[in-house]
Coordinates of C-alpha atoms in Angstrom, one line a residue:
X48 CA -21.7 13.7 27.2
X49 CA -24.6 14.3 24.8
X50 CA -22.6 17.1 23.5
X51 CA -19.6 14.6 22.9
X52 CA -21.8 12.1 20.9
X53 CA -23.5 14.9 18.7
X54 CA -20.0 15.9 17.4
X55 CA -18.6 12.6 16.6
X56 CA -21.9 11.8 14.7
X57 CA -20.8 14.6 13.3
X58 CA -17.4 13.4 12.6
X59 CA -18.9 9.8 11.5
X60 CA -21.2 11.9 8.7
X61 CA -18.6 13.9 7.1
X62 CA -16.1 11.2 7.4
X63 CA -18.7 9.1 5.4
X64 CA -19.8 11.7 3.3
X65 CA -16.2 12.2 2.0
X66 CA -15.4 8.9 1.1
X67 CA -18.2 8.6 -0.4
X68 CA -17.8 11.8 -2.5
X69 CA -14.4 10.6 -3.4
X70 CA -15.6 7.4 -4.4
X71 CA -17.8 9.1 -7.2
X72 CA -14.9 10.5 -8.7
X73 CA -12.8 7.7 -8.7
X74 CA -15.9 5.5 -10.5
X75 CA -15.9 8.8 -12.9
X76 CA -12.2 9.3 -13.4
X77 CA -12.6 5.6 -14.4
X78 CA -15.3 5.6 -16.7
X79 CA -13.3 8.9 -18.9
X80 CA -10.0 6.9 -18.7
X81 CA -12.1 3.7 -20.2
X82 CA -13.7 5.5 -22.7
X83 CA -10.3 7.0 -23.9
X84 CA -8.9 3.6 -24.1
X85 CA -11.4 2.0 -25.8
X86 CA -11.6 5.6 -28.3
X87 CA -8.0 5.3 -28.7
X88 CA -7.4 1.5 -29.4
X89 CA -4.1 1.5 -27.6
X90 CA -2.5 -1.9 -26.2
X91 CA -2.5 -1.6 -22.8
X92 CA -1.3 1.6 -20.1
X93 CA -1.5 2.6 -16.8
X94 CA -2.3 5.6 -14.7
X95 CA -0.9 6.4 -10.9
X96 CA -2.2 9.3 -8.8
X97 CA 0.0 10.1 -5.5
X98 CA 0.2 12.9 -2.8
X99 CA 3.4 13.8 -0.5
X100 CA 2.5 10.5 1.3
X101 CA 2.2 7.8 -1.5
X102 CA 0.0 6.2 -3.8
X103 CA -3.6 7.1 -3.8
X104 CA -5.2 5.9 -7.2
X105 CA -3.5 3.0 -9.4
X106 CA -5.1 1.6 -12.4
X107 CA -4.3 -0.3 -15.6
X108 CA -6.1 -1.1 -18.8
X109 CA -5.1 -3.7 -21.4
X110 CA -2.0 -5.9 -22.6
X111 CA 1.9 -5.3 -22.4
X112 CA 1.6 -8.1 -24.6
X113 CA -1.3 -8.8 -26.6
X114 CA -0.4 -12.0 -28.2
X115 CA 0.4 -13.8 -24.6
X116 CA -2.6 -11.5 -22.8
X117 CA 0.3 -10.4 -20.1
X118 CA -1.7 -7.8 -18.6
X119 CA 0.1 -4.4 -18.1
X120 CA 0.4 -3.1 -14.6
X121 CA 1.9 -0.5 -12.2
X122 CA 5.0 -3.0 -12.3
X123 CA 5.0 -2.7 -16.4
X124 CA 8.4 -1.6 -16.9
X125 CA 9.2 0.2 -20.4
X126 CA 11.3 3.3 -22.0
X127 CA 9.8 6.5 -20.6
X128 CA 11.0 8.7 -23.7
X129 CA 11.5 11.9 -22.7
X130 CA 10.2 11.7 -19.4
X131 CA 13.8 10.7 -19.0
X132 CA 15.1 14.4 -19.6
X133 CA 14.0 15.1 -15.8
X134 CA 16.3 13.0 -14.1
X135 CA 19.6 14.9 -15.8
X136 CA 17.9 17.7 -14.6
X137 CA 18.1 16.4 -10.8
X138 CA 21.3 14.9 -11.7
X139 CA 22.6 18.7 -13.1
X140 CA 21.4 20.1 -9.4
X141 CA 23.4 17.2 -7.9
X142 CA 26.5 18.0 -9.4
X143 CA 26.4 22.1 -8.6
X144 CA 26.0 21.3 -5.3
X145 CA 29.5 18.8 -5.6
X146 CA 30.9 21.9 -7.0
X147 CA 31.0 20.2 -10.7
X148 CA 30.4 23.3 -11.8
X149 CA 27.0 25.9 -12.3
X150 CA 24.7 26.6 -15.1
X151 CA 26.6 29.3 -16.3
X152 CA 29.8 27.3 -17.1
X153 CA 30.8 27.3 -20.6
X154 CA 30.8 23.7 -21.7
X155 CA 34.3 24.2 -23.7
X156 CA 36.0 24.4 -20.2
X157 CA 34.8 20.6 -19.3
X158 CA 34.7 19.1 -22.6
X159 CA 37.7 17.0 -23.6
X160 CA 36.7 18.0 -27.6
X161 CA 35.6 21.5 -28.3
X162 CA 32.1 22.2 -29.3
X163 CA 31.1 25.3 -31.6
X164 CA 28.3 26.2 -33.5
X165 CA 30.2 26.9 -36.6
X166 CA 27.8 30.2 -37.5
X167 CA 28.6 32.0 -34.1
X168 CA 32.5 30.7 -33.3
X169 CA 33.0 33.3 -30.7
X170 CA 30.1 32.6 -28.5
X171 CA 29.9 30.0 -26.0
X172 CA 27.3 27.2 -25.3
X173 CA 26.6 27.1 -21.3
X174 CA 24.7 24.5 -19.1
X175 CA 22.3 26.6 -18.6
X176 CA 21.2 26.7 -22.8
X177 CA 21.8 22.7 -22.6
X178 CA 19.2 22.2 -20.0
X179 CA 16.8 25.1 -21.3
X180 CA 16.7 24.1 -24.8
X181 CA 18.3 26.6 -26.2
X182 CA 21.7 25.8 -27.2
X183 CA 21.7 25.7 -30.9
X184 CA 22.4 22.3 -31.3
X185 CA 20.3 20.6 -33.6
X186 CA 19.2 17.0 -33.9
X187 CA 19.7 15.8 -37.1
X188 CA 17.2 13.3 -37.4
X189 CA 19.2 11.4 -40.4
X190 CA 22.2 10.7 -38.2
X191 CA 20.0 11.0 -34.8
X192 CA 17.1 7.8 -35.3
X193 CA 20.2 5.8 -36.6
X194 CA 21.8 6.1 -32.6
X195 CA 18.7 3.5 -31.7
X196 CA 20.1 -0.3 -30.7
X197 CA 17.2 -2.6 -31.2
X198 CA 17.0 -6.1 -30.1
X199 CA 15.0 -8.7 -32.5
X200 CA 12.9 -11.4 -31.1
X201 CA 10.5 -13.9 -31.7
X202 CA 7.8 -11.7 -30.8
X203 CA 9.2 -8.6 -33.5
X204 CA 6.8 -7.7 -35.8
X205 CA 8.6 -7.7 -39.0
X206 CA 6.4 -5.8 -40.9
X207 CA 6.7 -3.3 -38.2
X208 CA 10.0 -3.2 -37.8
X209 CA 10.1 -2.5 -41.9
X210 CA 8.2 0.6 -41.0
X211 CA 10.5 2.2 -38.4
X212 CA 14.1 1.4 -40.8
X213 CA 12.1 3.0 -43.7
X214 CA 11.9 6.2 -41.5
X215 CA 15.8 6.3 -40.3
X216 CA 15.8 3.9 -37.6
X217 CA 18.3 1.4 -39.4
X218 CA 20.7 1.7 -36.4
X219 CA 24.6 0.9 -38.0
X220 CA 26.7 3.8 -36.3
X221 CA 30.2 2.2 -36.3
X222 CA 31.0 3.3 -32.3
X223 CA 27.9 3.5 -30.5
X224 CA 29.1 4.8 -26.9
X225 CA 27.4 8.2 -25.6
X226 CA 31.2 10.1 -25.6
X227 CA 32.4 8.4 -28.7
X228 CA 28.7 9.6 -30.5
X229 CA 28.5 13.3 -29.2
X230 CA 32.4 13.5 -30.4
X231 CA 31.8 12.2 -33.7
X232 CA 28.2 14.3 -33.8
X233 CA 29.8 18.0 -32.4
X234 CA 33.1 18.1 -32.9
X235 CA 34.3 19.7 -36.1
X236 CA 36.8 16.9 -36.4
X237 CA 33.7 14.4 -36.1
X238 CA 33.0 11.6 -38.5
X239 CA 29.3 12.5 -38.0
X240 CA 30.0 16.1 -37.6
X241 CA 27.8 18.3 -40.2
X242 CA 27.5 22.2 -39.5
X243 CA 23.6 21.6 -40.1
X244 CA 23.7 19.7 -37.0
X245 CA 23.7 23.6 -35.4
X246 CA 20.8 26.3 -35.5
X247 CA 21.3 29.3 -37.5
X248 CA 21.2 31.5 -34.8
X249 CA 23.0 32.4 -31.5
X250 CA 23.3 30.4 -28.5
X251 CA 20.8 31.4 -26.4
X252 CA 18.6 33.3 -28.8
X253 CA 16.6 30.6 -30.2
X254 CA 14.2 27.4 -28.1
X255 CA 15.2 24.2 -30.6
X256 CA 14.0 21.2 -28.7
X257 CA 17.1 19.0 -28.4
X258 CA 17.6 15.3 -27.8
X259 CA 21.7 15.4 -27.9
X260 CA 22.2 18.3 -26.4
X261 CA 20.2 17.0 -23.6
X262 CA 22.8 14.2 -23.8
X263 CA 25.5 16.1 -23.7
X264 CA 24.8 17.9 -20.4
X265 CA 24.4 14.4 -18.9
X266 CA 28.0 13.5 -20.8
X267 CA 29.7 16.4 -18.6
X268 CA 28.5 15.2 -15.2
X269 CA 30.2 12.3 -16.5
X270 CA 33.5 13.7 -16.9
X271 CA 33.4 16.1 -13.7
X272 CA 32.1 12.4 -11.6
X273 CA 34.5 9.9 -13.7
X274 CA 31.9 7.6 -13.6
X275 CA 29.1 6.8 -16.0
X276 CA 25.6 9.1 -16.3
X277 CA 23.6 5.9 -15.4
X278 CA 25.9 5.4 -12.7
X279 CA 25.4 8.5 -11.1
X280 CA 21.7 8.6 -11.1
X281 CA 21.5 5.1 -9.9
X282 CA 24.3 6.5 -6.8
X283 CA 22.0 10.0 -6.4
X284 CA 18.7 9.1 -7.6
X285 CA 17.8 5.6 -8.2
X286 CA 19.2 3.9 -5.0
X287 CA 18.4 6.5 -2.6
X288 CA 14.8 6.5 -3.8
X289 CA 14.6 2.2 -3.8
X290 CA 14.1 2.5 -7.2
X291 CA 15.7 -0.9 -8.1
X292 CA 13.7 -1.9 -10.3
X293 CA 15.0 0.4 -12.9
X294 CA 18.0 1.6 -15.2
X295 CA 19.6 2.9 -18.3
X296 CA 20.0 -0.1 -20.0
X297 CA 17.8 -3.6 -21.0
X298 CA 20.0 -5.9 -18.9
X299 CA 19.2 -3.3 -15.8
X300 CA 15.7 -4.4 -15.7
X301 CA 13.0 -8.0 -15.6
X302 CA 12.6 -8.2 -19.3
X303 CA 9.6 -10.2 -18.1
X304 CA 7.8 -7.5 -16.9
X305 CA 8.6 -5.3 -20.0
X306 CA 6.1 -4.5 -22.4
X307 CA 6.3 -5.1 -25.8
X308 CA 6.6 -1.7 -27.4
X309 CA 3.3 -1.8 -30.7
X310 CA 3.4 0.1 -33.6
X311 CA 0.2 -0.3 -34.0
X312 CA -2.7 -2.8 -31.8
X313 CA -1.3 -6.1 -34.0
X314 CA 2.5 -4.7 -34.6
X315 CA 5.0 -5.1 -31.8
X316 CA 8.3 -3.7 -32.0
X317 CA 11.5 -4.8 -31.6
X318 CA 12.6 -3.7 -28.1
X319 CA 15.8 -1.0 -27.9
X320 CA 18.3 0.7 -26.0
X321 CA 19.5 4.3 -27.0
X322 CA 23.2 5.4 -27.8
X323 CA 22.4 8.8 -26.0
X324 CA 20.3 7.0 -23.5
X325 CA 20.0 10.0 -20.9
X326 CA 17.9 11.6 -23.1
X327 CA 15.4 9.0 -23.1
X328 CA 16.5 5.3 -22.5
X329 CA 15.2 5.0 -19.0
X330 CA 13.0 1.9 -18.3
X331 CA 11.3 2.1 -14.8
X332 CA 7.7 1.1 -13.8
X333 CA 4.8 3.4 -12.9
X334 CA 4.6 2.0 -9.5
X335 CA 8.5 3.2 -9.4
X336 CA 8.4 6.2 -11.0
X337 CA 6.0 7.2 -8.4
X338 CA 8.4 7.2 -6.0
X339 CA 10.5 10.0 -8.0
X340 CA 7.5 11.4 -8.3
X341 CA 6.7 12.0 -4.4
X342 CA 10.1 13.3 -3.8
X343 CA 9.6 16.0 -6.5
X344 CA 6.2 16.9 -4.6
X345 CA 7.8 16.3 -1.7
X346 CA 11.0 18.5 -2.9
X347 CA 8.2 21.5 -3.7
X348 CA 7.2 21.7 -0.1
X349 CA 10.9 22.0 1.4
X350 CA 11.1 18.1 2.0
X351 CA 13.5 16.7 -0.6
X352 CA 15.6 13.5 0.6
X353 CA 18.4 14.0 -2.9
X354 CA 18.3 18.6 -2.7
X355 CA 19.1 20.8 -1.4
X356 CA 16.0 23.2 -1.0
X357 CA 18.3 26.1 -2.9
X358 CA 18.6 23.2 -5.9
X359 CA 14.8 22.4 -6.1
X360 CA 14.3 26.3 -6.2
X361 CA 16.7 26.5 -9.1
X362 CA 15.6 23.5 -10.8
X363 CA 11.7 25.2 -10.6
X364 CA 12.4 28.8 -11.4
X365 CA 10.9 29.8 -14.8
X366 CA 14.2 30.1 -16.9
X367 CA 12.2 32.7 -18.8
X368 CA 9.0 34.8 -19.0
X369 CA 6.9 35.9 -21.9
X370 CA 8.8 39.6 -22.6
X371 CA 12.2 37.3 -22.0
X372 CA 11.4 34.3 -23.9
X373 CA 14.0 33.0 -26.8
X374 CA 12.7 32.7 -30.5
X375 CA 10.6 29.7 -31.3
X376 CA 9.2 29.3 -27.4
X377 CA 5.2 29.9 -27.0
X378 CA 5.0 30.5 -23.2
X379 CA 1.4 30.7 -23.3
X380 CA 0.6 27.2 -21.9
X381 CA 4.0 26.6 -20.1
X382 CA 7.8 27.9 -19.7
X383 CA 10.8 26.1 -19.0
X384 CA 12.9 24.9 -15.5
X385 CA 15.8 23.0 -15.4
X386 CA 14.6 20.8 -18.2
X387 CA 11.2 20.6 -16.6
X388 CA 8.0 22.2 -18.2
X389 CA 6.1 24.8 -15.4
X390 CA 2.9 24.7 -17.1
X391 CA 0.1 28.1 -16.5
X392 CA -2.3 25.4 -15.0
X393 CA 0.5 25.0 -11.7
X394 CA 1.7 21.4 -12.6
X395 CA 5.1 20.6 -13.3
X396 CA 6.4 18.1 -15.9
X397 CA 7.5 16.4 -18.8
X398 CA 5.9 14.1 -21.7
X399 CA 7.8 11.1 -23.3
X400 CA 7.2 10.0 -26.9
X401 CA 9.5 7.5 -28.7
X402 CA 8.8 4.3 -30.9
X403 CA 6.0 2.0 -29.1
X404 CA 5.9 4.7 -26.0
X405 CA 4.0 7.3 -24.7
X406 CA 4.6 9.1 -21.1
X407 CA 3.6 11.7 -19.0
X408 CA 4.9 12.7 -15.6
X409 CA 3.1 16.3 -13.8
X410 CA 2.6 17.4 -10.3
X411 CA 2.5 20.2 -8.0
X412 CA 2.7 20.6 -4.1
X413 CA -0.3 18.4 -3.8
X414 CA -0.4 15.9 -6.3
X415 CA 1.1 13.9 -9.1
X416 CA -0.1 12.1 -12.2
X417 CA 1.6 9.4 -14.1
X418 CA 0.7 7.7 -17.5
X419 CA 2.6 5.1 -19.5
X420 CA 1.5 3.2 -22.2
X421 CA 3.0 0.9 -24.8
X422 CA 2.1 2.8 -28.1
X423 CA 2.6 6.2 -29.3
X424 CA 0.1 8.4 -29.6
X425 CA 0.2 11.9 -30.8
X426 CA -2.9 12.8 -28.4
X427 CA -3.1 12.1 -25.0
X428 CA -5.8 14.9 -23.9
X429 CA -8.4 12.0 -23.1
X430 CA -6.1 10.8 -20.4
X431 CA -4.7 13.5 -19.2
X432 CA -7.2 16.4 -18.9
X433 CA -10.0 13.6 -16.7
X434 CA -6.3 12.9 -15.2
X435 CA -6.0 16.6 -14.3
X436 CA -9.6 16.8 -13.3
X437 CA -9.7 14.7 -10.6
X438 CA -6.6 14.1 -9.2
X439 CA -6.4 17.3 -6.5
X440 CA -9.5 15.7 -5.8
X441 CA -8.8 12.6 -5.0
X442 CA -5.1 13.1 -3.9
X443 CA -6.5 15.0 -0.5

């Protein structure tokens, strides 16, 4: 009996001494992530920490809107930018395993309009250089920033909204539909169709980070599904993961929980909705991105509710390696997946950066991290690397 009690004292201790170790780093991870809000004079974000069970550190700092003092919380719902890239990348795995077609396919043979890069006619674009970057399709930023659709109201900042049409963003495309834009954009026949809107070198051969390429392998699950892209993540993704809260589009989601998207502390923007909105249109929370956020740990330790376990391998093998790597790609901090970044520090994931947004999404079999905030900012080290720090930690 005596022997008994001694080890659940025992028990009782460590138990105690554990919580309150991990209560120090919580207090700590919160002082950093204060002091880099306060350093960075942002409007308002939010920070989620999960493990393969759930949430397991949510905090928020700040205003989605400053002028009303609406506080901005896990259920904050905003664009993710480019955080958005990783869900054609599940949707791409979806589709091989309908027998769409595979990474190697040469997009010509889906594509109702043929695509060339006009420097290099007799070699083919695949999936594969769509989803890795390396495609040789260009975003021409002159034509691109004009795809945005913003929506004016009473809270717009004009003076802000002067600043994003003096740098391209005047929207005014005549046909603003994903198919009609990536026709007009890649086609030779195209009204927006330039041969600058292709790299000077060989598909394949060069890493030229690319919004509407991105787009376009989202366009061919449309055509091989015959429905929509938003559709099919919201049949495959969205609705078996009960996220929703969330979509493609500003009539998808509570505008009353969106944030207001600043320029700057005192500028908000106008809010918006993207032509080529796979590549980065999607507006979820941080409370419901973390539920995409457990499967993918989840999916990394052979428990994936949407893969198959063959798809998650595919989607997380390094697509090259530093004696393989294309032109253009430093793979000293990370290399590609499916889309995905596999960093050399073991997390997986992707950043987001668009007018008033800033995201990042990261994991690995353990843990997951996930920031949103209602600015851009070039430099998010001061959340992310305490983020880093601590969350293995606290995610046990």
């Amino acid at each position: 009996m005596k022997k008994i009690i001694l080890i659940l004292n025992f028990l009782i201790i460590l138990c105690f001494k554990t919580l309150f170790a991990q209560r120090e780093e919580i207090d700590s991870l919160n002082y950093k992530l204060t002091q880099a809000f306060i350093n960075t004079k942002i409007p308002g974000f939010t920070v989620v920490i999960t493990n393969r069970k759930g949430i397991v550190y949510e905090k928020s700092w700040g205003f989605a809107d400053n002028y009303k003092r609406i506080s901005y919380t896990t259920e904050t719902v905003e664009n993710i930018g480019s955080v958005s890239k990783t869900f054609i990348a599940v949707a791409l795995m979806k589709a091989i395993e309908l027998g769409y077609f595979t990474l190697e396919t040469n997009i010509n043979d889906i594509l109702p309009f043929k695509v060339i890069n006009p420097n290099f006619p007799n070699i083919p674009i695949t999936i594969k250089q769509l989803s890795t970057h390396t495609s040789s399709i260009i975003d021409n930023d002159s034509v691109y920033h004009k795809s945005y659709k913003f929506t004016i109201t009473d809270s717009t900042n004009q003076k802000a909204y002067s600043i994003l049409r003096e740098n391209g963003y005047t929207g005014g495309l005549r046909d603003t539909s994903l198919e009609t834009f990536l026709q007009n954009y890649l086609n030779i026949k195209g009204e927006i169709y330039n041969s600058r809107n292709f790299y000077k070198s060989k598909p394949g051969e060069r890493y030229n980070y690319s919004n509407i390429a991105s787009a376009l392998a989202a366009y061919l699950i449309e055509i091989k599904a015959g429905i929509s892209f938003a559709n099919f993540t919201k049949k495959y993704i969205l609705h078996p993961l009960k996220m929703y809260n969330s979509g493609w589009y500003l009539s998808d989601v509570n505008m009353k929980k969106h944030a207001l998207p600043y320029l700057d502390l005192d500028s908000s923007l106008p809010f918006y909705s993207l032509t080529t909105y796979p590549d980065g249109g999607l507006i979820t929370s941080a409370q419901e991105l973390s539920k995409y956020e457990i499967e993918m740990i989840n999916s990394l330790n052979g428990n994936s509710k949407i893969l198959s376990d063959s798809s998650v391998k595919l989607m997380f093998s390094p697509a090259f390696y530093p004696n393989t790597s294309p032109e253009n790609l430093n793979t000293s901090t990370r290399t590609k997946g499916i889309f995905w970044n596999l960093y050399t520090d073991g997390f997986i994931g992707h950043d987001g950066d668009d007018p008033g947004v800033s995201t990042n999404i990261l994991f690995n079999k353990n843990c997951g991290i996930i920031f949103m905030t209602n600015m851009y900012i070039e430099d998010r080290s001061k959340f992310i690397t305490p983020l880093k720090e601590y969350a293995n930690k606290i995610a046990q």
